[in-house]
PDB file of C-alpha atoms and ligand atoms in Angstrom:
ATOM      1  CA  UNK A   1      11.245  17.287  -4.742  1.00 92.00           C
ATOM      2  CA  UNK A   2      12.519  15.021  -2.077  1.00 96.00           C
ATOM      3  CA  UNK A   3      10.276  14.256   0.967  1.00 97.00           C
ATOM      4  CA  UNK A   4      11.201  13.380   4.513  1.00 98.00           C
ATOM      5  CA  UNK A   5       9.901  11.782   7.151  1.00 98.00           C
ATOM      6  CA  UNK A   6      10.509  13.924  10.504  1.00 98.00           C
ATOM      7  CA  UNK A   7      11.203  12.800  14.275  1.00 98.00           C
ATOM      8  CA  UNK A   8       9.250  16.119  15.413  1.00 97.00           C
ATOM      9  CA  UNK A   9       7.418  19.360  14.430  1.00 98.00           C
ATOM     10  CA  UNK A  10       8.546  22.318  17.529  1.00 98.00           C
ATOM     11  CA  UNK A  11       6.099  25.339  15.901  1.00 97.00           C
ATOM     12  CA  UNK A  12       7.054  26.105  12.482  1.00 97.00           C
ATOM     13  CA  UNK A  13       9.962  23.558  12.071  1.00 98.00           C
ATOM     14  CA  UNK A  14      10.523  20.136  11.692  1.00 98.00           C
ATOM     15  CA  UNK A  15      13.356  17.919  12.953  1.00 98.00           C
ATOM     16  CA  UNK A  16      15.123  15.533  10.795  1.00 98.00           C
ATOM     17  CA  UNK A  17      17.147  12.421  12.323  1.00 98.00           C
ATOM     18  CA  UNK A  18      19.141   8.864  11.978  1.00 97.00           C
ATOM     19  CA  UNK A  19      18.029   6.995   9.154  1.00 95.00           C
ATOM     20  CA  UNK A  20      15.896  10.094   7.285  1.00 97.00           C
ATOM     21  CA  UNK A  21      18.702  12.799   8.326  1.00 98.00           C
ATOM     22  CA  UNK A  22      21.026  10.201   6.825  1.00 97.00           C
ATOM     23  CA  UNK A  23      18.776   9.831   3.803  1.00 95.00           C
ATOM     24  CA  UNK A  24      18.956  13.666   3.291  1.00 97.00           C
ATOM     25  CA  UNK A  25      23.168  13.718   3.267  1.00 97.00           C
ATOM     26  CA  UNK A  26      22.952  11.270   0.483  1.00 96.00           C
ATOM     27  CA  UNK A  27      20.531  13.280  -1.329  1.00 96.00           C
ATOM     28  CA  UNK A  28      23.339  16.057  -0.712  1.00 96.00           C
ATOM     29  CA  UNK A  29      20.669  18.424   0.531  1.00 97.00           C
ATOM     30  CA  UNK A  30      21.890  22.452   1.318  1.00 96.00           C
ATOM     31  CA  UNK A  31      21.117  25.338   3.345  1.00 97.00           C
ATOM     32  CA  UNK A  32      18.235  26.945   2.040  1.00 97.00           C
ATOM     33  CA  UNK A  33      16.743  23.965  -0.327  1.00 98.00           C
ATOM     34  CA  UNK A  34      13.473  22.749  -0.667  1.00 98.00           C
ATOM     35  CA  UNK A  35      12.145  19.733   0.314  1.00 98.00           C
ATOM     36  CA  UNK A  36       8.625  17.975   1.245  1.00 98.00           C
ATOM     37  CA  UNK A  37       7.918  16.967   4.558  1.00 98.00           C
ATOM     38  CA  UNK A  38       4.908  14.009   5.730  1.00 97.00           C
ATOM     39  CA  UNK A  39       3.695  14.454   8.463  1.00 97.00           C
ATOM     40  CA  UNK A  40       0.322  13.641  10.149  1.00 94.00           C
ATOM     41  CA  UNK A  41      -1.434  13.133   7.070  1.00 94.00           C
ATOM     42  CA  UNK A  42      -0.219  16.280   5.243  1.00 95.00           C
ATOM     43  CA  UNK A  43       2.647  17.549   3.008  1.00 96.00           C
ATOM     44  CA  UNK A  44       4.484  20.357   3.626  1.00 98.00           C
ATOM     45  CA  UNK A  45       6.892  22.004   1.790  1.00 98.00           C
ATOM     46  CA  UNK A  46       9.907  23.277   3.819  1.00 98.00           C
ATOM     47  CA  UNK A  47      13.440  24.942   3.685  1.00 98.00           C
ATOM     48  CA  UNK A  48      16.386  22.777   5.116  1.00 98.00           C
ATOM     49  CA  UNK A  49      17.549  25.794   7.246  1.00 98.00           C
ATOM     50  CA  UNK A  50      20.381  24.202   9.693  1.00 97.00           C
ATOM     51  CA  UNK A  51      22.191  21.066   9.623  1.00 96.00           C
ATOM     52  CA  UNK A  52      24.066  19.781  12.704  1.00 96.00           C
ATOM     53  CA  UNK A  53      25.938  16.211  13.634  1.00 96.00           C
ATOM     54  CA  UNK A  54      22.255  14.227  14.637  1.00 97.00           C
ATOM     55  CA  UNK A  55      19.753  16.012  13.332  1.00 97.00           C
ATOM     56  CA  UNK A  56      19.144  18.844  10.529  1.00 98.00           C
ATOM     57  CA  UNK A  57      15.927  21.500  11.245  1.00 98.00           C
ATOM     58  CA  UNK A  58      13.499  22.165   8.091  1.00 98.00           C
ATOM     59  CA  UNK A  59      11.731  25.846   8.418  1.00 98.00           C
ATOM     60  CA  UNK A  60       7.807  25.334   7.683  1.00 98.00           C
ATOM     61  CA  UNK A  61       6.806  27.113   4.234  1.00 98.00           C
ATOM     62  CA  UNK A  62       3.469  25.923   3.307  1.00 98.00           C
ATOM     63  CA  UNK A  63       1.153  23.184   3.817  1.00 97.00           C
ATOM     64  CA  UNK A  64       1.039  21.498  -0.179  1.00 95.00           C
ATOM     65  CA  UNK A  65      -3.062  20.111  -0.932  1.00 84.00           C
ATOM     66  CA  UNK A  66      -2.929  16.511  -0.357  1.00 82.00           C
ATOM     67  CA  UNK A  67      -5.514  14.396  -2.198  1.00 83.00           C
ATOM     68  CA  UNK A  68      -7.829  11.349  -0.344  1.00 89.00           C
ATOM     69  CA  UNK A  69      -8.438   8.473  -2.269  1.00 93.00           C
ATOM     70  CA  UNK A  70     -12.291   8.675  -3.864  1.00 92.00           C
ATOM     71  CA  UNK A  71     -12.390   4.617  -2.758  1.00 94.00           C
ATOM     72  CA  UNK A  72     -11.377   2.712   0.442  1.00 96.00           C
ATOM     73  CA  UNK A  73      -9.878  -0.365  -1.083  1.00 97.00           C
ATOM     74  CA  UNK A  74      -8.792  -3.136   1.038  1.00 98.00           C
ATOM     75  CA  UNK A  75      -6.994  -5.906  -0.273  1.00 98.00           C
ATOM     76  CA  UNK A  76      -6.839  -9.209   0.732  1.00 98.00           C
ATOM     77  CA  UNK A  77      -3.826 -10.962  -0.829  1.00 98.00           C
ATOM     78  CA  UNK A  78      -2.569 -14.432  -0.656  1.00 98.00           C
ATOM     79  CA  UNK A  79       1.165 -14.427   0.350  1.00 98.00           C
ATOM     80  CA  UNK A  80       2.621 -15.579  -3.203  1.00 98.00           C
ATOM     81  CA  UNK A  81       5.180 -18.429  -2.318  1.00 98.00           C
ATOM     82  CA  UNK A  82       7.637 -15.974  -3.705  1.00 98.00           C
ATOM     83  CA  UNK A  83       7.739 -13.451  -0.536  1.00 98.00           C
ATOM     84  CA  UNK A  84       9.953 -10.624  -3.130  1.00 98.00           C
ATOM     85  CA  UNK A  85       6.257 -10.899  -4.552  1.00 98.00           C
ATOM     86  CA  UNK A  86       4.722  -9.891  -1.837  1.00 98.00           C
ATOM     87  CA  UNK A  87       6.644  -6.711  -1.318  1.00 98.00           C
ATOM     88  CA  UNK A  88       6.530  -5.303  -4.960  1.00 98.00           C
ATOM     89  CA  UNK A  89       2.554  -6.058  -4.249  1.00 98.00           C
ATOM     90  CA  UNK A  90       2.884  -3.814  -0.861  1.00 98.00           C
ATOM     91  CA  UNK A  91       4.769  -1.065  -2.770  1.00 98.00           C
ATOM     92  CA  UNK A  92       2.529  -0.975  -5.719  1.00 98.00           C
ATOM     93  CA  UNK A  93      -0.536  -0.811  -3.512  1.00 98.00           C
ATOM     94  CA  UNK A  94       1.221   2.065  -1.690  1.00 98.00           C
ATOM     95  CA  UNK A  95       0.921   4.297  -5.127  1.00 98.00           C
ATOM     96  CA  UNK A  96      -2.010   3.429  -5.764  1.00 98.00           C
ATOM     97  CA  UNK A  97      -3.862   4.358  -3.100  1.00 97.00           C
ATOM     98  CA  UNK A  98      -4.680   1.262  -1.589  1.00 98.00           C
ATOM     99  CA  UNK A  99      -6.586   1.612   2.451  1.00 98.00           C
ATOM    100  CA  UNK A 100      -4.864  -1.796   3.873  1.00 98.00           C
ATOM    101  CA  UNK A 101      -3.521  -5.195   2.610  1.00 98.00           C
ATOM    102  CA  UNK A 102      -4.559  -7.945   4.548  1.00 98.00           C
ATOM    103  CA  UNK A 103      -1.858 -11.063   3.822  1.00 98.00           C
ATOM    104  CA  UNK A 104      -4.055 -14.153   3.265  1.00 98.00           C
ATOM    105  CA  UNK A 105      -2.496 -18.110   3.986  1.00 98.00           C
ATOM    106  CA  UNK A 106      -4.447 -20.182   1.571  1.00 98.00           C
ATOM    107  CA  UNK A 107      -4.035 -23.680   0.662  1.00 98.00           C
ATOM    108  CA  UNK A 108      -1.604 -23.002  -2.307  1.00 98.00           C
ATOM    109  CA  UNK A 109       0.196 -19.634  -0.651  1.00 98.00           C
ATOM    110  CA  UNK A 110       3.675 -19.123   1.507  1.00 98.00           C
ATOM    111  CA  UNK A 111       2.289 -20.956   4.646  1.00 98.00           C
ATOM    112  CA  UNK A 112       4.557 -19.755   7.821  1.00 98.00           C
ATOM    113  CA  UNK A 113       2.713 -17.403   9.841  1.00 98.00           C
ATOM    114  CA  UNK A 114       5.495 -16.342  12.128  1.00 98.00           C
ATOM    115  CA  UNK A 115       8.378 -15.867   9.217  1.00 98.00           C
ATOM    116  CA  UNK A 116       5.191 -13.417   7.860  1.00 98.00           C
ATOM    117  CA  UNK A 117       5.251 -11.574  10.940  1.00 98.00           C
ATOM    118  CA  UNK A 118       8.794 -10.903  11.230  1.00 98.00           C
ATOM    119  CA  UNK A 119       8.564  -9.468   7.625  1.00 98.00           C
ATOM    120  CA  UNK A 120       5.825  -6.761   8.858  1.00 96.00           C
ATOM    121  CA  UNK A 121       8.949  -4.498   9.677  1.00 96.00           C
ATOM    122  CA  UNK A 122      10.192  -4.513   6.612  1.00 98.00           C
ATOM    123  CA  UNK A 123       6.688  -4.174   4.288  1.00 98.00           C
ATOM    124  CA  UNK A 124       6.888  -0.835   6.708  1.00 97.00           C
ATOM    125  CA  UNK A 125       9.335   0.557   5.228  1.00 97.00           C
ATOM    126  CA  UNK A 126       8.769  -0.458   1.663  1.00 98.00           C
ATOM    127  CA  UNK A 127       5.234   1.931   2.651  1.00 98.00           C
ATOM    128  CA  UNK A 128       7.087   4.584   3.976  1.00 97.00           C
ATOM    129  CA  UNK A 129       9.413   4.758   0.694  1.00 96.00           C
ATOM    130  CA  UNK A 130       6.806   4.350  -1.559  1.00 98.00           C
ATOM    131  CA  UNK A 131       4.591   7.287   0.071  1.00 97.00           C
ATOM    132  CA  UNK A 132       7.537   9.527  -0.389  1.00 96.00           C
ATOM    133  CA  UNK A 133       7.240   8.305  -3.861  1.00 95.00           C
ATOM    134  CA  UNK A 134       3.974   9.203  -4.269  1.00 95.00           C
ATOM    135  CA  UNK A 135       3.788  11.585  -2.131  1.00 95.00           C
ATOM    136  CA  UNK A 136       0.858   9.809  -0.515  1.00 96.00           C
ATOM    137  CA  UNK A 137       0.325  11.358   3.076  1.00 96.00           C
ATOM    138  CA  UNK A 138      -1.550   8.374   4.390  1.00 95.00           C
ATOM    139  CA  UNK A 139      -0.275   5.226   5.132  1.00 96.00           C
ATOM    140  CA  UNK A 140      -1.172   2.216   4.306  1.00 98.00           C
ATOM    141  CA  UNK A 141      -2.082  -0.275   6.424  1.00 98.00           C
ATOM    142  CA  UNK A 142      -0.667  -3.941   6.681  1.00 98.00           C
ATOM    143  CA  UNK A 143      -2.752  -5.911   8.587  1.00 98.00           C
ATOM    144  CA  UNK A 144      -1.587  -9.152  10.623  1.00 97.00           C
ATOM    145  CA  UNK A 145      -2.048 -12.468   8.556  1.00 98.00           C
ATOM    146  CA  UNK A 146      -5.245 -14.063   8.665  1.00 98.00           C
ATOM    147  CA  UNK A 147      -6.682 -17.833   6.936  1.00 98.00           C
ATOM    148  CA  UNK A 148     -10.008 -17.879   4.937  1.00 98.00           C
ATOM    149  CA  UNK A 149     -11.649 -18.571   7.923  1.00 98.00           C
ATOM    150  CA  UNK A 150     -11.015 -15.331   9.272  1.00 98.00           C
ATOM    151  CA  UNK A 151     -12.078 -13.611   6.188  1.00 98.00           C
ATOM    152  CA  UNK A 152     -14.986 -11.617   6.436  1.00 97.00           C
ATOM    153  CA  UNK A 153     -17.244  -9.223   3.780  1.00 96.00           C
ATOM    154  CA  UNK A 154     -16.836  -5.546   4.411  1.00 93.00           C
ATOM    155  CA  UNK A 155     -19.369  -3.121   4.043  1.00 91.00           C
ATOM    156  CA  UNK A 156     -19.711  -1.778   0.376  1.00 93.00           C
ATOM    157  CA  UNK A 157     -18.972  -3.894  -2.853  1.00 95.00           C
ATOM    158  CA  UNK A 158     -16.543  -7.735  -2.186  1.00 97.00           C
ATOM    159  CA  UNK A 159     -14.830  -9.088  -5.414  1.00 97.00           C
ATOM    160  CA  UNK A 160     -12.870 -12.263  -5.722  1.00 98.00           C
ATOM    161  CA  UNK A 161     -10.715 -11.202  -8.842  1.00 98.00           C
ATOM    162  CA  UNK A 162     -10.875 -14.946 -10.557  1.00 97.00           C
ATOM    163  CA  UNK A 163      -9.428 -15.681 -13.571  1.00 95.00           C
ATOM    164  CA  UNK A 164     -11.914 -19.316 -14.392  1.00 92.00           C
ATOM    165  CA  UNK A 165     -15.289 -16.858 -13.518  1.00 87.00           C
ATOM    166  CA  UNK A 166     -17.661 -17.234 -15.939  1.00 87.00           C
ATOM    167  CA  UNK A 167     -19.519 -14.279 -14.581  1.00 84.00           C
ATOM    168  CA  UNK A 168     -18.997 -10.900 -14.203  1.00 92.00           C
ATOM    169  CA  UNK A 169     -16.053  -8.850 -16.065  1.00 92.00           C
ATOM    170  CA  UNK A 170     -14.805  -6.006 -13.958  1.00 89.00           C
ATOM    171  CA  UNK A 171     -16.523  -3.818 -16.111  1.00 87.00           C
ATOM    172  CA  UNK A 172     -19.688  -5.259 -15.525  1.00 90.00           C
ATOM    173  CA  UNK A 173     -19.762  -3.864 -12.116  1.00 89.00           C
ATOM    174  CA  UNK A 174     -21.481  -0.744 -11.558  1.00 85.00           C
ATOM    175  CA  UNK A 175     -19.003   0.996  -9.159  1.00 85.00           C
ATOM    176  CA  UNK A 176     -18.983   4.528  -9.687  1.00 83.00           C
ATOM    177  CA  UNK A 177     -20.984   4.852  -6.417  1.00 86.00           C
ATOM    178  CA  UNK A 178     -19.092   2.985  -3.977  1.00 90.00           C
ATOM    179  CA  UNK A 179     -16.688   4.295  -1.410  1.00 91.00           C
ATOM    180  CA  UNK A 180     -15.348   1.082   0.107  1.00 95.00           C
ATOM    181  CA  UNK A 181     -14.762  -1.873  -2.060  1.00 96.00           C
ATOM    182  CA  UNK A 182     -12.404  -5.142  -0.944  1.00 97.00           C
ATOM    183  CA  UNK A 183     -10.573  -7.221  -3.285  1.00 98.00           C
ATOM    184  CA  UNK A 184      -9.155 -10.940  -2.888  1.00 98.00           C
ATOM    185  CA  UNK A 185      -6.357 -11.966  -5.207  1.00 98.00           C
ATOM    186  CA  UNK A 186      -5.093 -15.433  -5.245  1.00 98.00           C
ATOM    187  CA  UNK A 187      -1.293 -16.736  -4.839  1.00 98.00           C
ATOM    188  CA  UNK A 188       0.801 -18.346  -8.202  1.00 97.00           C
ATOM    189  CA  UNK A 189      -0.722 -21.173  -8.384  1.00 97.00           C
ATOM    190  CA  UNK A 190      -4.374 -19.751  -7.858  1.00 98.00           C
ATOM    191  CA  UNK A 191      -7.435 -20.920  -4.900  1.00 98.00           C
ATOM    192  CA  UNK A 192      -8.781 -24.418  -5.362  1.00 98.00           C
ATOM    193  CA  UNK A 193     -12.248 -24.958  -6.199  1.00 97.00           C
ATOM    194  CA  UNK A 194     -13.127 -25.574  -2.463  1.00 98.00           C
ATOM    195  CA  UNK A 195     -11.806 -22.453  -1.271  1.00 98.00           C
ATOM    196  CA  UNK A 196     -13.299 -20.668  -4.387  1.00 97.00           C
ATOM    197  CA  UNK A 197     -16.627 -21.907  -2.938  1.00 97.00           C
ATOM    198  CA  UNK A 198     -15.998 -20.864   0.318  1.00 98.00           C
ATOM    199  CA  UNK A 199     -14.987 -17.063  -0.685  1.00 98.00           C
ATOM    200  CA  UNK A 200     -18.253 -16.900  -2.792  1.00 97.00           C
ATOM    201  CA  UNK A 201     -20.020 -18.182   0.657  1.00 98.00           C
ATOM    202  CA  UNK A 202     -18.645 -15.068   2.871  1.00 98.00           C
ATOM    203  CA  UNK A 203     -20.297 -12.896   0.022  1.00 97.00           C
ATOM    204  CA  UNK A 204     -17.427 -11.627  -2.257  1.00 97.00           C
ATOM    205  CA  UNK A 205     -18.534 -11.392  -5.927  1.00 96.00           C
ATOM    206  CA  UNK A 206     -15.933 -13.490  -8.661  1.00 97.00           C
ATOM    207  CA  UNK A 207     -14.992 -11.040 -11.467  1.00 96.00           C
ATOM    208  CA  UNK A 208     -12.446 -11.576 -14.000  1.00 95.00           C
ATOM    209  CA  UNK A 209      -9.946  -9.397 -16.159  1.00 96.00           C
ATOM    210  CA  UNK A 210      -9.975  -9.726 -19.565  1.00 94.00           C
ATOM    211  CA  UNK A 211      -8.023 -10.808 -21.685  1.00 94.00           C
ATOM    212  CA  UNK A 212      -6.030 -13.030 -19.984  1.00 96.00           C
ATOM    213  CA  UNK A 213      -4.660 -14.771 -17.247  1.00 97.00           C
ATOM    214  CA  UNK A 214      -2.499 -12.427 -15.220  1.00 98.00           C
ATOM    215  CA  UNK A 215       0.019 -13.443 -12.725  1.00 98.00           C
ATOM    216  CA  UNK A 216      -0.981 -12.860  -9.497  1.00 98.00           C
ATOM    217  CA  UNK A 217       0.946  -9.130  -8.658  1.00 98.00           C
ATOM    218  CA  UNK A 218      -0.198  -8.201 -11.859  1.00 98.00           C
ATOM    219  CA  UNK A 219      -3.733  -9.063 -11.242  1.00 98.00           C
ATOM    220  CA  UNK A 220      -3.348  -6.866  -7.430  1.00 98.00           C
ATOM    221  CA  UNK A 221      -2.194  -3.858  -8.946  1.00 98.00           C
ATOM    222  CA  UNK A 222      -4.444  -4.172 -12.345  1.00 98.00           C
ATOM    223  CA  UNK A 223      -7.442  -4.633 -10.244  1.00 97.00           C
ATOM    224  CA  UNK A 224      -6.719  -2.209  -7.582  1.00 97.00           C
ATOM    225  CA  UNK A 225      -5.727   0.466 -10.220  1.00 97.00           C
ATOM    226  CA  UNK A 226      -9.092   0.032 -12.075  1.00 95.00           C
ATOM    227  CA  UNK A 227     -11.364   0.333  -8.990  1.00 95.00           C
ATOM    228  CA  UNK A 228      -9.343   3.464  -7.908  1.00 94.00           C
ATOM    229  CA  UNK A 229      -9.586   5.387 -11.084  1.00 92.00           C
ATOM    230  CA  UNK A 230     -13.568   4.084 -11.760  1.00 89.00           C
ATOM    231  CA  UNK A 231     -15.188   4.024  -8.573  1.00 84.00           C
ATOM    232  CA  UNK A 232     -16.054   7.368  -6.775  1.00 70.00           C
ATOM    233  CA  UNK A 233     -17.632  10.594  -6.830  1.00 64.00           C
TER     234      UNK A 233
HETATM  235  N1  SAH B   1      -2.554 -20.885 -11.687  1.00 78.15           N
HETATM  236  C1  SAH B   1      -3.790 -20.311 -12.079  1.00 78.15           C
HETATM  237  C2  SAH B   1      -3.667 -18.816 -12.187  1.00 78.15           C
HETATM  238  C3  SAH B   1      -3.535 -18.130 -10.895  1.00 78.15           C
HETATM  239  S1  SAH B   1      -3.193 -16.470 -11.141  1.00 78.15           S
HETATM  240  C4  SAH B   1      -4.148 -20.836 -13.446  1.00 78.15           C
HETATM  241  O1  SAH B   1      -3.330 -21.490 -14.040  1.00 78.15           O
HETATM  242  O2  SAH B   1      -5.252 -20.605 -13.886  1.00 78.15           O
HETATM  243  C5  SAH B   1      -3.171 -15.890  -9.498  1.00 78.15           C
HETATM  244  C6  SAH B   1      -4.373 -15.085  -9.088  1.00 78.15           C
HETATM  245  O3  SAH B   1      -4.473 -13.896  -9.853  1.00 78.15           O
HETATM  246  C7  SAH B   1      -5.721 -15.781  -9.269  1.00 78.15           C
HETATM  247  O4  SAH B   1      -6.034 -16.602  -8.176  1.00 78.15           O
HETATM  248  C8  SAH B   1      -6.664 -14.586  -9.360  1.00 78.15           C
HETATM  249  O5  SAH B   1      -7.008 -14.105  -8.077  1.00 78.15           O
HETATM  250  C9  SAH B   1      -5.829 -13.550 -10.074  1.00 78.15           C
HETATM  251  N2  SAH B   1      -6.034 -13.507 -11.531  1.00 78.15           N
HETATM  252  C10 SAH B   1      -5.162 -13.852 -12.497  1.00 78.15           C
HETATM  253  N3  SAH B   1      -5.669 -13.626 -13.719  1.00 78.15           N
HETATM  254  C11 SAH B   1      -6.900 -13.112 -13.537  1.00 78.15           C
HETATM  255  C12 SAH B   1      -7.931 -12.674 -14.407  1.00 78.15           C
HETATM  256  N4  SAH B   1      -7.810 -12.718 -15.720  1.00 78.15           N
HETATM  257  N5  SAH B   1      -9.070 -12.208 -13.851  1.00 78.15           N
HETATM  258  C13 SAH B   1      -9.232 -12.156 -12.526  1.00 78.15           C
HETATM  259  N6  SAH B   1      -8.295 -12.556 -11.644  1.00 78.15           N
HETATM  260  C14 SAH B   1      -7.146 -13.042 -12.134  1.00 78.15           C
END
């Protein structure tokens, strides 16, 4: 089923237009088909019922069960050097179920603050596609760039995923508790030993993956995946 984001709901219909009532023409959507609308945390599923030159009108059918996440998981990710990285992390994070991504500049991470900002527009839309994906009703939150510094503990369980941690495997943990957990993730070429020590200061717990050393997307979306599908009620 393909889902759309409306401009407006008027009673029982919903309003389709520019880039989302363009979206549906290439999808070559007719009179009378079903689609899947998002809109204010919900999915509905709806008829297209009228198409005109700027916008196309969906009839309301039924309001589909949309699932919460069991786990508020915030990540906070150093900006890989590689931005593209960045945005398959963002999109990933989006299926999964992910609460917000906070981009982190770290001493080995892309540095410019202000080229990050301009690219907030874009992770945007990379959310809204991959919620229509996964026809997630929330979205997910990108929050603005912020240094270690700024960093703070959440309530609930903090894990610095850390591939040198002689410590705790993930599965160590005993999460099936928890309903807010917050993960940092390192860029390529890792945190130094300084800023490791100053991540385990502000209180988050280093846990490593096994077997090996993952590459930094991989060790977002492995490490977000686990907590989603472990942790909860
Ligand atoms: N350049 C480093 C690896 C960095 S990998 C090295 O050579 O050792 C990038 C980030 O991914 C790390 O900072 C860490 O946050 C995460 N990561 C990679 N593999 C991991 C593992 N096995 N366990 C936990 N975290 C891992």
């Amino acid at each position: 089923m393909h889902i759309f984001f409306p401009a407006k709901r008027i009673g029982n219909f919903f309003i389709i237009q520019d880039e989302e009532l363009k979206h549906l023409r290439v999808k070559r959507i007719e009179k009378g088909e079903r689609v899947g609308v998002i809109w204010e945390g919900s999915i509905y599923l709806c008829e297209l019922e009228e198409e005109k030159k700027k916008e196309a009108r969906l009839r309301l059918l039924e309001r589909l069960e949309s699932k919460e996440p069991p786990v508020r998981i915030t990540l906070f990710q150093a900006v890989p050097v590689e931005l593209r990285t960045f945005e398959v992390i963002v999109q990933k994070s989006t299926e999964i179920g992910v609460s917000s991504v906070v981009p982190l500049i770290t001493e080995r991470s892309f540095q410019k603050k202000e080229v990050l900002l301009k690219k907030r527009e874009r992770w945007k839309k990379i959310v809204r596609e991959a919620m229509k994906q996964a026809r997630r009703p929330f979205p997910m939150e990108i929050k603005e760039p912020i240094t270690l510094d700024q960093m703070e503990a959440k309530a609930g369980l903090n894990i610095l995923l850390d591939n040198f941690s002689e410590g705790k495997r993930i599965r160590d943990l005993d999460i099936s508790s928890l309903n807010t957990v917050s993960v940092v993730v390192g860029p390529e070429g890792g945190f130094s030993k300084k800023e490791v020590e100053k991540i385990k200061k502000i209180g988050f717990i280093p846990v490593r993956l096994e077997p090996y050393v993952l590459r930094s997307e991989t060790a977002a979306i492995l490490g977000a995946g686990i907590i989603m599908n472990l942790v909860g009620p």
